[in-house]
Structure formats: C-alpha cells, structure tokens
Amino acid sequence: MKPAKVRATAAQILARLLRQQGSLASLLPRASDVAAQDQNQMSLLRELCFGTCRWYHKLNLELSSLIDKPLKNKDLDIHCLLLVGMYQLEHMRLADHAAVSETVNATVILKKGWAKSLVNGVLRQYQRKRASTDHGNIDPTVTTALTYADWLVDAIRTDWPQQSDQILSAGNQHPPMTLRVNLARVSRAAYLDQLAIEGIEATPGNLAESAIYLTQGRAVNTLPGFSDALVSVQDEASQLIPGLLAAGGGQRILDACAAPGGKTCHVLETLARHGDAPHTMLALDIEARRLGRIEENLQRLMLASPAVHLQAADSSEPASWWDATPFDRILLDAPCSATGIIRRQPDIKVLRQADDVSRLAALQHKLLASLWPCLAPGGMMLYSTCSVLRDENDRQIMRFLEETADAEEIPINAGWGVSTGAGRQLLPTDQGPDGFYFAVLRKNPS
Ligand SMILES: C[S@@+](CC[C@H](N)C(=O)[O-])C[C@H]1O[C@@H](n2cnc3c(N)ncnc32)[C@H](O)[C@@H]1O
C-alpha cells in the first residue's frame, strides 16, 4: 500500500465508524488484507485510526474553526481525511511536509481530487495555528476534557468528582500490554525468567497473581510459550475474576456473556491449577460468530473437554437454553459502555452515544433478573463490567438488591479499588489496570 493509500484507508474506516458501520476491531482486520504485504504500512494505518479516534473530539472542534461551513454528508471521508492529517501534524513524529503531501494525495485515491486544495489549505492553516499557539498557557485538564464528548465528561465528573481528571487522562494513554500466565502450567516467576532469557523486559502485576506487564508491546506469537498454552493477553483487572467467582471442582458454572472467552478460559485454568475440573462450564454468547473465538482460545490453551459447552443464545431468555438444572456459579460479565477501557478501544469515544448508557443499563438489569432464577440456593453470581459509570455498576446492583429478596451482597474486601454503594470499582490509572467493576451476590436459601 502506498503512503497516500494508508491515509485514504484510514479516512474511509473513520467515516464508517462515524456512520456506526463497525468498530476498529471489525474494520481494521478487513483493511489488513489490503496491507498484508507490508507490516509497516499496517502499523501506520493502526496508528492513524487509533490516534485520530483518541483525539477525535478535540480535532473535530479545531477543524470546525478552520473551515467556513461543514462538508456535505457525502464527503464525510474528506472530513475524516482532514482529521487524519491534523492528527499526523499534532501527534506523530513525521516531517510536516510529508504528512501534508501524502494526505493531499489521498484525495485522489478517494476519487475526490477536487478536495486537494481544500485539504492542503486547511492543513497549512492548522500548521500555522499550532506554531503560533502558546502551549505552556493551556491547562492540561481542559485539553484532556476536550478529547471526549461533552455528555461523557459530564457523566464521569458527576459520578467521580474527585477522580474524574485521572479517569479522563488515563483514557488518553497508550495501554500497557498485560499478560496472563497460565498458573496451571507455569509459575509467574518461572515465566518472568523465560521472558528475561528472551530479552523481554517485564514486571509482575500487583493485584492479580497471574499478571505481568510488558515494558513494550509485541506480537503475541513472539511470546515464549504462547502456542504451548503458557500465556494469554488480558488486562490485569479482569484477571481478578476467578478469585472473586471462587468456583470449585465439580460445580456447574455458567459464563453468561462469554465471547471471546478470556474469562471462561481463566476460570478453567484456575480450576486446573488446583487439580479440579467443573461438572459443567456452559459458555453462552448472543453473537454466534463470536463463539469461534472462544473455541480457538479453548483449543490453544488445551482446555476443551466434554464438560465445556458453547452455545449461541440470549442469556436473558433462559427458556430458550436452560435445562432447569441450577448453576452453582454464574459469571455475568455484562455488555456495557466500556468506558473503563477507552485507552484500549479509543473508537468508543466516537461510537458511544449518550443514550447508549440507559439502553445498556436496561439490558444489564434484564440479564441480572433473568439469570437469577438459574442460580442454585447458596450459589454465587459475579457481576462485572468494564465501565466506570455508576448506572451500570453500583446503582445497577443496589437496585437489583432492593428488588430481589433472596439476593445478598458479599462485600469484596480488597486492597485495590474503591468500595462503592455495592461492589467494588477499579478506576483506570495511566499504566495500571483498566477500569472495571465487580459485585459478588449470593442467593440465600429461602
Ligand atoms: C464484555 S463482553 C464479554 C467478554 C468475555 N466475558 C471475555 O472475558 O472474553 C460482553 C459479551 O456479551 C455478549 N452479549 C450481549 N448481550 C447478550 C445477551 N443478551 N446474551 C448473551 N450474550 C450477550 C456480547 O456479544 C459480548 O460478547
């Protein structure tokens, strides 16, 4: 792919995001077919897409002051190309003239040669404006807030008045690459030694005993033991799940929202570490095509067994999949706004709309209420989200506890996170774990 084509492809991907026609996770792999021959161009494409999303709201605001009137909807690709050009000038270590000329050339690839002078003019104006701005006078917390939609800044400031600056700042960082060591096969200390032998710099996590932070990200298949089931990639926050679920051998376990299977596998690894296996592990997901990812992970980690079942199903409709045998443990890792993992998925800043939160909260409530009857008396449900918004977290659980006579909260006494009205919240930090919420609920025998 030529450099101008990379810019044009980035603009097309961003335009599709803005039209809600996919996410970076779904659109970038398709583009990778085009760039398959050239890893450098693929890295550049990723950087342009991730970076422009990370700074989208601020770049968009700045762009509006550089053009007389908004571009027509049919020229959304040119609008996005301008943002991609501005991102390069502001945030990438490229020669300005190369960034401008390749971005201008991309108009031809988009078959919009008429926009050449527009793109050139706007980017030159942006360069001049940047050069004349006194960056030392700008409050960084104001700048950071400008990189988010106003509704999200308001929601985070309302829910976390003391911590909001830190949460917003963490969302703009490049995330660390975090590994989960398969403790059933190797100790963390032994795996750290393997990394050191390969010259890979790493440090142990502080919260989860399986977590390792790499100083520099790298391709997963270059990790020692990746194909021998020794290690997976997973943020440290979600590595706390097996400890909180406290599943035991011989139990019936339901993972109600399982794809791509990171937590299903971790729970199975944790049982195996203690020489145990579940009676049943049923992993459900509403998206049938995502079950393949769970299967792949189970195979790679050598965890597939007759006890493990995968099924495409709507967890909120147990009549369609449940055989009426109660589960001892239910993990409800609920679909959520993902506002705790924005640094990993900056397209959330572009995709998420204000009314998504109430829609997701309604779905979470429905999932909680429908799955509760599937839990055995004395059994435990672990509810988790990668959100920092309280409507999806402690407020959600407090409402559920009020409505559900036989539900009791088991407090999480831990040295990490913040104890909230119910459950425990980890807030994202710059180089630590993602933002994550957990609540443990026990069903009291009636
Ligand atoms: C946060 S992700 C789960 C991540 C997963 N637990 C892991 O660790 O890899 C939420 C998942 O819920 C699924 N989902 C959403 N609504 C659902 C429903 N009604 N029933 C079952 N799965 C659902 C989505 O397809 C998505 O895969």
Short mmCIF file of C-alpha atoms and ligand atoms in Angstrom, two decimals:
data_model
loop_
_atom_site.label_atom_id
_atom_site.label_comp_id
_atom_site.label_asym_id
_atom_site.label_seq_id
_atom_site.Cartn_x
_atom_site.Cartn_y
_atom_site.Cartn_z
CA MET A 1 0.00 0.00 0.00
CA LYS A 2 1.34 3.43 -0.85
CA PRO A 3 1.56 6.02 1.97
CA ALA A 4 -1.30 8.06 0.46
CA LYS A 5 -3.44 4.92 0.26
CA VAL A 6 -2.88 4.33 4.00
CA ARG A 7 -4.27 7.84 4.71
CA ALA A 8 -7.22 7.24 2.38
CA THR A 9 -7.99 3.88 4.02
CA ALA A 10 -7.81 5.46 7.50
CA ALA A 11 -10.27 8.15 6.38
CA GLN A 12 -12.66 5.53 4.99
CA ILE A 13 -12.51 3.50 8.20
CA LEU A 14 -13.20 6.59 10.32
CA ALA A 15 -16.13 7.56 8.10
CA ARG A 16 -17.60 4.10 8.60
CA LEU A 17 -17.16 4.43 12.37
CA LEU A 18 -18.96 7.76 12.32
CA ARG A 19 -21.78 6.13 10.36
CA GLN A 20 -21.92 3.42 13.05
CA GLN A 21 -21.00 0.76 10.49
CA GLY A 22 -18.49 -1.14 12.64
CA SER A 23 -15.71 -0.73 15.17
CA LEU A 24 -11.93 -0.59 14.77
CA ALA A 25 -11.88 -4.23 15.87
CA SER A 26 -14.12 -5.20 12.96
CA LEU A 27 -12.94 -2.72 10.30
CA LEU A 28 -9.14 -2.86 10.72
CA PRO A 29 -8.73 -6.61 10.12
CA ARG A 30 -10.57 -6.22 6.79
CA ALA A 31 -8.17 -3.46 5.82
CA SER A 32 -5.26 -5.68 6.88
CA ASP A 33 -5.92 -7.88 3.81
CA VAL A 34 -5.04 -4.87 1.69
CA ALA A 35 -1.92 -4.13 3.69
CA ALA A 36 -0.93 -7.74 4.34
CA GLN A 37 2.29 -7.42 2.36
CA ASP A 38 3.63 -4.55 4.42
CA GLN A 39 3.71 -4.60 8.23
CA ASN A 40 4.99 -1.00 8.43
CA GLN A 41 2.03 0.30 6.46
CA MET A 42 -0.35 -1.73 8.63
CA SER A 43 1.22 -0.24 11.79
CA LEU A 44 0.82 3.23 10.28
CA LEU A 45 -2.82 2.51 9.46
CA ARG A 46 -3.48 1.34 13.03
CA GLU A 47 -1.74 4.39 14.47
CA LEU A 48 -3.72 6.78 12.25
CA CYS A 49 -7.04 5.13 13.15
CA PHE A 50 -6.42 4.66 16.88
CA GLY A 51 -4.79 8.07 17.28
CA THR A 52 -7.43 10.02 15.36
CA CYS A 53 -10.17 8.35 17.45
CA ARG A 54 -8.27 9.10 20.68
CA TRP A 55 -8.14 12.82 19.83
CA TYR A 56 -11.27 12.91 17.65
CA HIS A 57 -13.43 15.34 19.63
CA LYS A 58 -10.66 17.91 20.05
CA LEU A 59 -9.50 17.64 16.42
CA ASN A 60 -13.10 17.98 15.26
CA LEU A 61 -13.56 21.13 17.31
CA GLU A 62 -10.37 22.60 15.89
CA LEU A 63 -11.38 21.65 12.36
CA SER A 64 -14.69 23.46 12.72
CA SER A 65 -12.74 26.70 13.26
CA LEU A 66 -10.68 26.11 10.10
CA ILE A 67 -13.47 25.59 7.57
CA ASP A 68 -16.22 28.04 6.68
CA LYS A 69 -19.03 25.52 6.57
CA PRO A 70 -19.26 21.80 7.36
CA LEU A 71 -18.64 19.38 4.50
CA LYS A 72 -21.64 17.59 3.00
CA ASN A 73 -22.54 14.22 4.46
CA LYS A 74 -21.47 12.50 1.22
CA ASP A 75 -17.99 13.93 1.79
CA LEU A 76 -17.57 12.53 5.28
CA ASP A 77 -14.44 10.71 4.01
CA ILE A 78 -12.81 14.10 3.25
CA HIS A 79 -13.83 15.40 6.68
CA CYS A 80 -12.16 12.33 8.20
CA LEU A 81 -9.10 12.73 5.96
CA LEU A 82 -8.68 16.25 7.33
CA LEU A 83 -8.79 14.87 10.89
CA VAL A 84 -6.23 12.21 9.94
CA GLY A 85 -3.99 14.95 8.52
CA MET A 86 -4.33 17.08 11.65
CA TYR A 87 -3.60 14.07 13.85
CA GLN A 88 -0.33 13.47 11.99
CA LEU A 89 0.74 17.09 12.37
CA GLU A 90 -0.13 17.29 16.06
CA HIS A 91 0.78 13.86 17.39
CA MET A 92 3.12 11.99 15.07
CA ARG A 93 6.82 12.35 14.54
CA LEU A 94 6.57 12.75 10.77
CA ALA A 95 8.01 15.53 8.67
CA ASP A 96 5.14 18.03 8.27
CA HIS A 97 5.62 18.34 4.50
CA ALA A 98 5.39 14.54 4.03
CA ALA A 99 2.28 14.29 6.22
CA VAL A 100 0.59 17.09 4.30
CA SER A 101 1.51 15.91 0.82
CA GLU A 102 0.53 12.24 1.40
CA THR A 103 -2.77 13.37 2.92
CA VAL A 104 -3.44 15.68 -0.02
CA ASN A 105 -2.61 12.81 -2.43
CA ALA A 106 -5.13 10.61 -0.62
CA THR A 107 -7.95 12.76 -2.06
CA VAL A 108 -7.18 11.29 -5.48
CA ILE A 109 -7.37 7.73 -4.11
CA LEU A 110 -10.76 8.63 -2.61
CA LYS A 111 -11.68 9.83 -6.14
CA LYS A 112 -12.20 13.34 -4.83
CA GLY A 113 -9.38 15.23 -6.50
CA TRP A 114 -11.48 18.42 -6.17
CA ALA A 115 -10.66 18.37 -2.43
CA LYS A 116 -6.87 18.65 -2.97
CA SER A 117 -6.66 22.38 -2.44
CA LEU A 118 -9.13 22.27 0.46
CA VAL A 119 -7.06 19.63 2.31
CA ASN A 120 -3.81 21.41 1.53
CA GLY A 121 -5.21 24.79 2.66
CA VAL A 122 -6.74 23.51 5.91
CA LEU A 123 -3.64 21.55 6.92
CA ARG A 124 -1.32 24.50 6.18
CA GLN A 125 -3.61 26.75 8.24
CA TYR A 126 -3.55 24.19 11.08
CA GLN A 127 0.26 24.11 10.95
CA ARG A 128 0.43 27.91 11.26
CA LYS A 129 -2.11 27.96 14.08
CA ARG A 130 -0.17 25.35 16.04
CA ALA A 131 3.08 27.24 15.55
CA SER A 132 1.55 30.43 16.96
CA THR A 133 -0.15 28.80 19.98
CA ASP A 134 1.50 29.14 23.37
CA HIS A 135 1.04 25.57 24.60
CA GLY A 136 2.52 26.43 28.02
CA ASN A 137 -0.58 28.51 28.82
CA ILE A 138 -3.07 25.70 28.33
CA ASP A 139 -4.49 23.81 31.32
CA PRO A 140 -3.92 20.10 30.52
CA THR A 141 -7.15 19.02 32.27
CA VAL A 142 -9.12 21.33 29.95
CA THR A 143 -7.33 19.91 26.91
CA THR A 144 -7.99 16.35 28.08
CA ALA A 145 -11.70 17.00 28.60
CA LEU A 146 -11.91 18.33 25.02
CA THR A 147 -10.93 14.88 23.74
CA TYR A 148 -14.23 13.39 24.97
CA ALA A 149 -17.86 14.00 24.09
CA ASP A 150 -19.38 16.54 26.50
CA TRP A 151 -22.02 14.09 27.78
CA LEU A 152 -19.32 11.60 28.78
CA VAL A 153 -17.20 14.22 30.55
CA ASP A 154 -20.34 15.31 32.45
CA ALA A 155 -21.23 11.72 33.37
CA ILE A 156 -17.72 10.94 34.62
CA ARG A 157 -17.45 14.23 36.54
CA THR A 158 -20.85 13.60 38.18
CA ASP A 159 -20.03 10.01 39.16
CA TRP A 160 -16.40 10.60 40.20
CA PRO A 161 -15.95 14.28 41.17
CA GLN A 162 -12.57 13.66 42.87
CA GLN A 163 -11.15 11.18 40.36
CA SER A 164 -12.56 12.44 37.06
CA ASP A 165 -9.37 14.17 35.83
CA GLN A 166 -7.38 10.99 36.42
CA ILE A 167 -10.03 8.83 34.69
CA LEU A 168 -10.14 11.11 31.65
CA SER A 169 -6.36 11.32 31.47
CA ALA A 170 -5.96 7.52 31.74
CA GLY A 171 -8.32 7.11 28.79
CA ASN A 172 -5.88 9.02 26.57
CA GLN A 173 -2.82 6.91 27.37
CA HIS A 174 -1.36 4.11 25.30
CA PRO A 175 -2.29 0.98 27.25
CA PRO A 176 0.33 -1.39 28.60
CA MET A 177 0.46 -4.90 27.17
CA THR A 178 -0.57 -7.20 30.00
CA LEU A 179 -0.17 -10.95 30.07
CA ARG A 180 -2.00 -13.65 32.00
CA VAL A 181 0.28 -16.51 32.91
CA ASN A 182 -1.39 -19.92 32.90
CA LEU A 183 -0.57 -20.84 36.50
CA ALA A 184 -1.76 -24.38 35.87
CA ARG A 185 1.32 -24.83 33.66
CA VAL A 186 4.00 -22.42 34.85
CA SER A 187 4.60 -20.12 37.81
CA ARG A 188 4.74 -16.41 37.22
CA ALA A 189 8.34 -16.27 38.48
CA ALA A 190 9.38 -19.02 36.04
CA TYR A 191 7.63 -17.27 33.16
CA LEU A 192 9.30 -13.95 34.07
CA ASP A 193 12.62 -15.83 33.86
CA GLN A 194 11.69 -17.08 30.37
CA LEU A 195 10.92 -13.53 29.29
CA ALA A 196 14.24 -12.30 30.72
CA ILE A 197 16.14 -15.02 28.81
CA GLU A 198 14.48 -13.78 25.60
CA GLY A 199 15.43 -10.20 26.50
CA ILE A 200 11.80 -9.15 27.01
CA GLU A 201 11.51 -6.58 29.81
CA ALA A 202 8.58 -7.22 32.15
CA THR A 203 7.29 -6.65 35.68
CA PRO A 204 4.77 -8.57 37.78
CA GLY A 205 1.31 -7.06 38.37
CA ASN A 206 0.35 -6.01 41.90
CA LEU A 207 -3.28 -7.15 42.01
CA ALA A 208 -3.58 -10.47 40.21
CA GLU A 209 -1.02 -13.18 40.83
CA SER A 210 -1.11 -14.22 37.16
CA ALA A 211 -0.49 -10.72 35.73
CA ILE A 212 2.67 -9.50 34.00
CA TYR A 213 3.20 -6.10 32.39
CA LEU A 214 5.49 -5.89 29.36
CA THR A 215 7.54 -2.73 29.09
CA GLN A 216 6.95 -2.76 25.31
CA GLY A 217 4.13 -4.34 23.36
CA ARG A 218 4.92 -7.10 20.86
CA ALA A 219 3.16 -9.59 18.61
CA VAL A 220 1.55 -12.36 20.68
CA ASN A 221 3.09 -15.15 18.64
CA THR A 222 6.56 -13.92 19.63
CA LEU A 223 5.81 -14.54 23.32
CA PRO A 224 7.60 -17.59 24.71
CA GLY A 225 5.17 -20.46 25.20
CA PHE A 226 2.23 -18.72 23.51
CA SER A 227 1.48 -21.78 21.37
CA ASP A 228 2.15 -24.09 24.35
CA ALA A 229 -0.69 -22.64 26.44
CA LEU A 230 1.62 -20.82 28.86
CA VAL A 231 0.30 -17.33 28.39
CA SER A 232 -2.56 -15.14 27.10
CA VAL A 233 -3.05 -11.42 26.69
CA GLN A 234 -5.51 -9.99 29.22
CA ASP A 235 -5.72 -6.84 31.30
CA GLU A 236 -4.92 -7.24 34.99
CA ALA A 237 -8.35 -6.04 36.18
CA SER A 238 -10.21 -8.87 34.51
CA GLN A 239 -7.66 -11.35 35.86
CA LEU A 240 -9.31 -10.79 39.26
CA ILE A 241 -12.41 -12.66 38.11
CA PRO A 242 -11.58 -16.28 39.09
CA GLY A 243 -10.60 -15.24 42.63
CA LEU A 244 -13.92 -13.43 43.08
CA LEU A 245 -16.04 -16.13 41.44
CA ALA A 246 -14.42 -18.70 43.76
CA ALA A 247 -15.54 -21.65 41.64
CA GLY A 248 -14.75 -25.15 42.84
CA GLY A 249 -14.25 -28.53 41.20
CA GLY A 250 -17.40 -30.43 40.25
CA GLN A 251 -19.54 -27.28 40.08
CA ARG A 252 -21.97 -26.24 37.38
CA ILE A 253 -20.72 -22.91 36.08
CA LEU A 254 -22.40 -20.54 33.65
CA ASP A 255 -20.47 -17.84 31.81
CA ALA A 256 -23.46 -15.90 30.51
CA CYS A 257 -21.71 -13.41 28.19
CA ALA A 258 -18.59 -15.31 27.29
CA ALA A 259 -17.11 -14.25 23.94
CA PRO A 260 -14.22 -14.09 23.17
CA GLY A 261 -13.70 -16.37 26.14
CA GLY A 262 -10.88 -14.71 28.09
CA LYS A 263 -12.62 -15.23 31.41
CA THR A 264 -14.06 -18.66 30.56
CA CYS A 265 -10.50 -19.85 29.93
CA HIS A 266 -9.09 -18.16 33.01
CA VAL A 267 -11.70 -19.78 35.27
CA LEU A 268 -10.89 -23.19 33.72
CA GLU A 269 -7.13 -22.58 34.10
CA THR A 270 -7.64 -21.67 37.75
CA LEU A 271 -9.60 -24.86 38.43
CA ALA A 272 -6.94 -26.92 36.61
CA ARG A 273 -4.24 -25.31 38.70
CA HIS A 274 -5.86 -26.88 41.77
CA GLY A 275 -6.30 -30.20 40.01
CA ASP A 276 -10.03 -29.57 39.59
CA ALA A 277 -12.45 -29.51 36.70
CA PRO A 278 -16.03 -28.25 36.53
CA HIS A 279 -19.00 -30.59 36.28
CA THR A 280 -20.18 -28.23 33.55
CA MET A 281 -18.95 -24.96 32.11
CA LEU A 282 -21.62 -23.51 29.84
CA ALA A 283 -20.38 -20.50 27.87
CA LEU A 284 -23.13 -18.52 26.16
CA ASP A 285 -22.97 -15.58 23.84
CA ILE A 286 -25.68 -13.95 21.79
CA GLU A 287 -23.31 -13.48 18.83
CA ALA A 288 -22.94 -16.90 17.23
CA ARG A 289 -19.96 -15.82 15.12
CA ARG A 290 -18.02 -14.91 18.27
CA LEU A 291 -18.27 -18.45 19.67
CA GLY A 292 -15.46 -19.39 17.26
CA ARG A 293 -13.12 -17.11 19.22
CA ILE A 294 -13.98 -18.93 22.48
CA GLU A 295 -13.33 -22.27 20.76
CA GLU A 296 -9.98 -21.04 19.40
CA ASN A 297 -8.90 -19.91 22.88
CA LEU A 298 -10.02 -23.18 24.49
CA GLN A 299 -8.08 -25.17 21.88
CA ARG A 300 -4.91 -23.10 22.13
CA LEU A 301 -4.96 -23.33 25.93
CA MET A 302 -5.81 -27.07 25.79
CA LEU A 303 -8.91 -26.50 27.92
CA ALA A 304 -11.57 -28.04 25.68
CA SER A 305 -13.25 -31.02 27.36
CA PRO A 306 -16.65 -32.77 27.36
CA ALA A 307 -17.57 -30.62 30.40
CA VAL A 308 -17.23 -27.38 28.43
CA HIS A 309 -20.16 -26.40 26.23
CA LEU A 310 -20.52 -23.38 23.98
CA GLN A 311 -23.90 -22.14 22.83
CA ALA A 312 -25.19 -19.15 20.91
CA ALA A 313 -28.09 -17.89 23.00
CA ASP A 314 -29.70 -14.85 24.53
CA SER A 315 -28.87 -15.20 28.22
CA SER A 316 -31.84 -13.03 29.13
CA GLU A 317 -34.19 -15.72 27.74
CA PRO A 318 -33.31 -18.83 29.80
CA ALA A 319 -36.37 -20.68 28.47
CA SER A 320 -34.53 -20.98 25.17
CA TRP A 321 -31.33 -22.62 26.53
CA TRP A 322 -31.66 -23.69 30.19
CA ASP A 323 -32.40 -27.31 31.15
CA ALA A 324 -33.64 -26.17 34.60
CA THR A 325 -30.61 -27.59 36.45
CA PRO A 326 -29.39 -24.72 38.64
CA PHE A 327 -25.84 -23.40 38.41
CA ASP A 328 -23.51 -23.11 41.42
CA ARG A 329 -21.71 -20.15 39.90
CA ILE A 330 -22.80 -17.59 37.33
CA LEU A 331 -20.42 -15.09 35.80
CA LEU A 332 -22.28 -12.16 34.25
CA ASP A 333 -19.59 -10.13 32.51
CA ALA A 334 -22.19 -7.81 31.13
CA PRO A 335 -22.26 -5.86 27.87
CA CYS A 336 -21.51 -2.27 28.89
CA SER A 337 -20.36 1.17 27.76
CA ALA A 338 -16.70 0.01 28.02
CA THR A 339 -15.83 3.42 29.46
CA GLY A 340 -13.15 1.78 31.64
CA ILE A 341 -11.14 0.59 28.64
CA ILE A 342 -11.17 3.64 26.37
CA ARG A 343 -7.36 3.66 26.19
CA ARG A 344 -7.54 0.17 24.62
CA GLN A 345 -10.53 0.93 22.41
CA PRO A 346 -10.44 4.68 21.65
CA ASP A 347 -13.15 4.24 19.00
CA ILE A 348 -15.55 4.10 21.97
CA LYS A 349 -15.13 7.88 22.05
CA VAL A 350 -16.55 8.05 18.55
CA LEU A 351 -19.10 5.25 18.70
CA ARG A 352 -20.72 5.66 22.10
CA GLN A 353 -23.75 7.96 22.31
CA ALA A 354 -25.34 9.43 25.45
CA ASP A 355 -28.47 7.27 25.26
CA ASP A 356 -26.41 4.06 24.93
CA VAL A 357 -25.82 4.10 28.69
CA SER A 358 -29.50 3.88 29.64
CA ARG A 359 -30.10 1.26 26.93
CA LEU A 360 -27.18 -0.83 28.24
CA ALA A 361 -28.29 -0.36 31.85
CA ALA A 362 -31.75 -1.69 30.90
CA LEU A 363 -30.15 -4.74 29.22
CA GLN A 364 -27.91 -5.38 32.25
CA HIS A 365 -30.93 -5.22 34.54
CA LYS A 366 -32.80 -7.67 32.33
CA LEU A 367 -29.81 -10.05 32.30
CA LEU A 368 -29.46 -9.90 36.10
CA ALA A 369 -33.15 -10.51 36.69
CA SER A 370 -33.46 -13.33 34.12
CA LEU A 371 -30.33 -15.20 35.19
CA TRP A 372 -31.00 -15.06 38.93
CA PRO A 373 -33.56 -17.91 38.87
CA CYS A 374 -30.88 -20.09 37.17
CA LEU A 375 -28.66 -19.85 40.28
CA ALA A 376 -28.84 -22.58 42.94
CA PRO A 377 -29.68 -21.56 46.54
CA GLY A 378 -26.32 -20.90 48.22
CA GLY A 379 -24.78 -20.28 44.79
CA MET A 380 -22.93 -17.13 43.78
CA MET A 381 -23.18 -14.73 40.89
CA LEU A 382 -20.30 -12.43 39.93
CA TYR A 383 -21.46 -9.34 38.05
CA SER A 384 -18.74 -7.37 36.25
CA THR A 385 -18.39 -4.59 33.70
CA CYS A 386 -15.52 -2.67 32.15
CA SER A 387 -17.44 0.56 32.76
CA VAL A 388 -16.76 3.43 35.15
CA LEU A 389 -20.36 4.70 35.06
CA ARG A 390 -22.34 4.05 38.21
CA ASP A 391 -25.67 3.47 36.46
CA GLU A 392 -24.11 0.30 35.05
CA ASN A 393 -22.34 -0.63 38.26
CA ASP A 394 -23.18 0.05 41.90
CA ARG A 395 -26.51 1.77 41.14
CA GLN A 396 -27.48 -1.18 38.98
CA ILE A 397 -26.61 -3.65 41.74
CA MET A 398 -28.25 -1.63 44.52
CA ARG A 399 -31.48 -1.60 42.53
CA PHE A 400 -31.22 -5.35 41.96
CA LEU A 401 -30.63 -5.99 45.66
CA GLU A 402 -33.67 -3.90 46.56
CA GLU A 403 -35.85 -5.85 44.13
CA THR A 404 -34.54 -9.34 44.92
CA ALA A 405 -35.36 -10.66 48.36
CA ASP A 406 -33.06 -13.70 48.25
CA ALA A 407 -30.02 -11.78 46.91
CA GLU A 408 -27.29 -10.77 49.34
CA GLU A 409 -24.15 -8.86 48.55
CA ILE A 410 -20.87 -10.41 49.66
CA PRO A 411 -18.56 -7.43 50.25
CA ILE A 412 -15.23 -7.54 48.41
CA ASN A 413 -12.56 -6.77 50.97
CA ALA A 414 -9.55 -5.94 48.88
CA GLY A 415 -6.57 -3.65 48.86
CA TRP A 416 -7.45 -2.40 45.38
CA GLY A 417 -10.15 -0.14 44.02
CA VAL A 418 -12.91 1.83 45.68
CA SER A 419 -15.75 0.39 47.71
CA THR A 420 -18.99 1.80 46.24
CA GLY A 421 -22.66 1.63 47.29
CA ALA A 422 -22.45 -2.04 46.32
CA GLY A 423 -19.48 -3.91 44.88
CA ARG A 424 -16.02 -2.56 44.15
CA GLN A 425 -14.76 -0.26 41.41
CA LEU A 426 -11.29 -0.17 39.91
CA LEU A 427 -10.66 3.15 38.25
CA PRO A 428 -8.24 3.26 35.33
CA THR A 429 -4.74 4.55 36.02
CA ASP A 430 -2.13 5.55 33.46
CA GLN A 431 -0.06 2.37 33.41
CA GLY A 432 -2.02 0.07 35.72
CA PRO A 433 -5.17 -1.98 35.20
CA ASP A 434 -8.26 -0.98 33.22
CA GLY A 435 -11.39 0.50 34.82
CA PHE A 436 -13.52 -2.42 35.98
CA TYR A 437 -16.43 -3.08 38.33
CA PHE A 438 -17.22 -6.22 40.34
CA ALA A 439 -20.07 -7.27 42.61
CA VAL A 440 -20.45 -10.67 44.27
CA LEU A 441 -24.03 -11.76 45.00
CA ARG A 442 -25.12 -14.83 46.96
CA LYS A 443 -28.52 -16.48 46.69
CA ASN A 444 -29.87 -17.14 50.12
CA PRO A 445 -31.80 -20.40 50.60
CA SER A 446 -35.48 -19.47 51.10
C1 LIG B 1 -17.94 -7.73 27.95
S1 LIG B 1 -18.18 -8.79 26.63
C2 LIG B 1 -17.72 -10.34 27.33
C3 LIG B 1 -16.24 -10.60 27.41
C4 LIG B 1 -15.92 -12.00 27.87
N1 LIG B 1 -16.54 -12.31 29.14
C5 LIG B 1 -14.44 -12.28 27.96
O1 LIG B 1 -13.87 -12.24 29.04
O2 LIG B 1 -13.82 -12.55 26.93
C6 LIG B 1 -19.93 -8.94 26.59
C7 LIG B 1 -20.44 -10.02 25.67
O3 LIG B 1 -21.85 -10.11 25.90
C8 LIG B 1 -22.45 -10.57 24.74
N2 LIG B 1 -23.91 -10.33 24.89
C9 LIG B 1 -24.58 -9.17 24.77
N3 LIG B 1 -25.89 -9.35 25.03
C10 LIG B 1 -26.04 -10.67 25.34
C11 LIG B 1 -27.16 -11.49 25.69
N4 LIG B 1 -28.41 -10.97 25.78
N5 LIG B 1 -26.94 -12.80 25.89
C12 LIG B 1 -25.70 -13.33 25.78
N6 LIG B 1 -24.62 -12.62 25.45
C13 LIG B 1 -24.78 -11.29 25.23
C14 LIG B 1 -21.74 -9.79 23.65
O4 LIG B 1 -21.86 -10.42 22.40
C15 LIG B 1 -20.30 -9.78 24.18
O5 LIG B 1 -19.56 -10.83 23.60
#
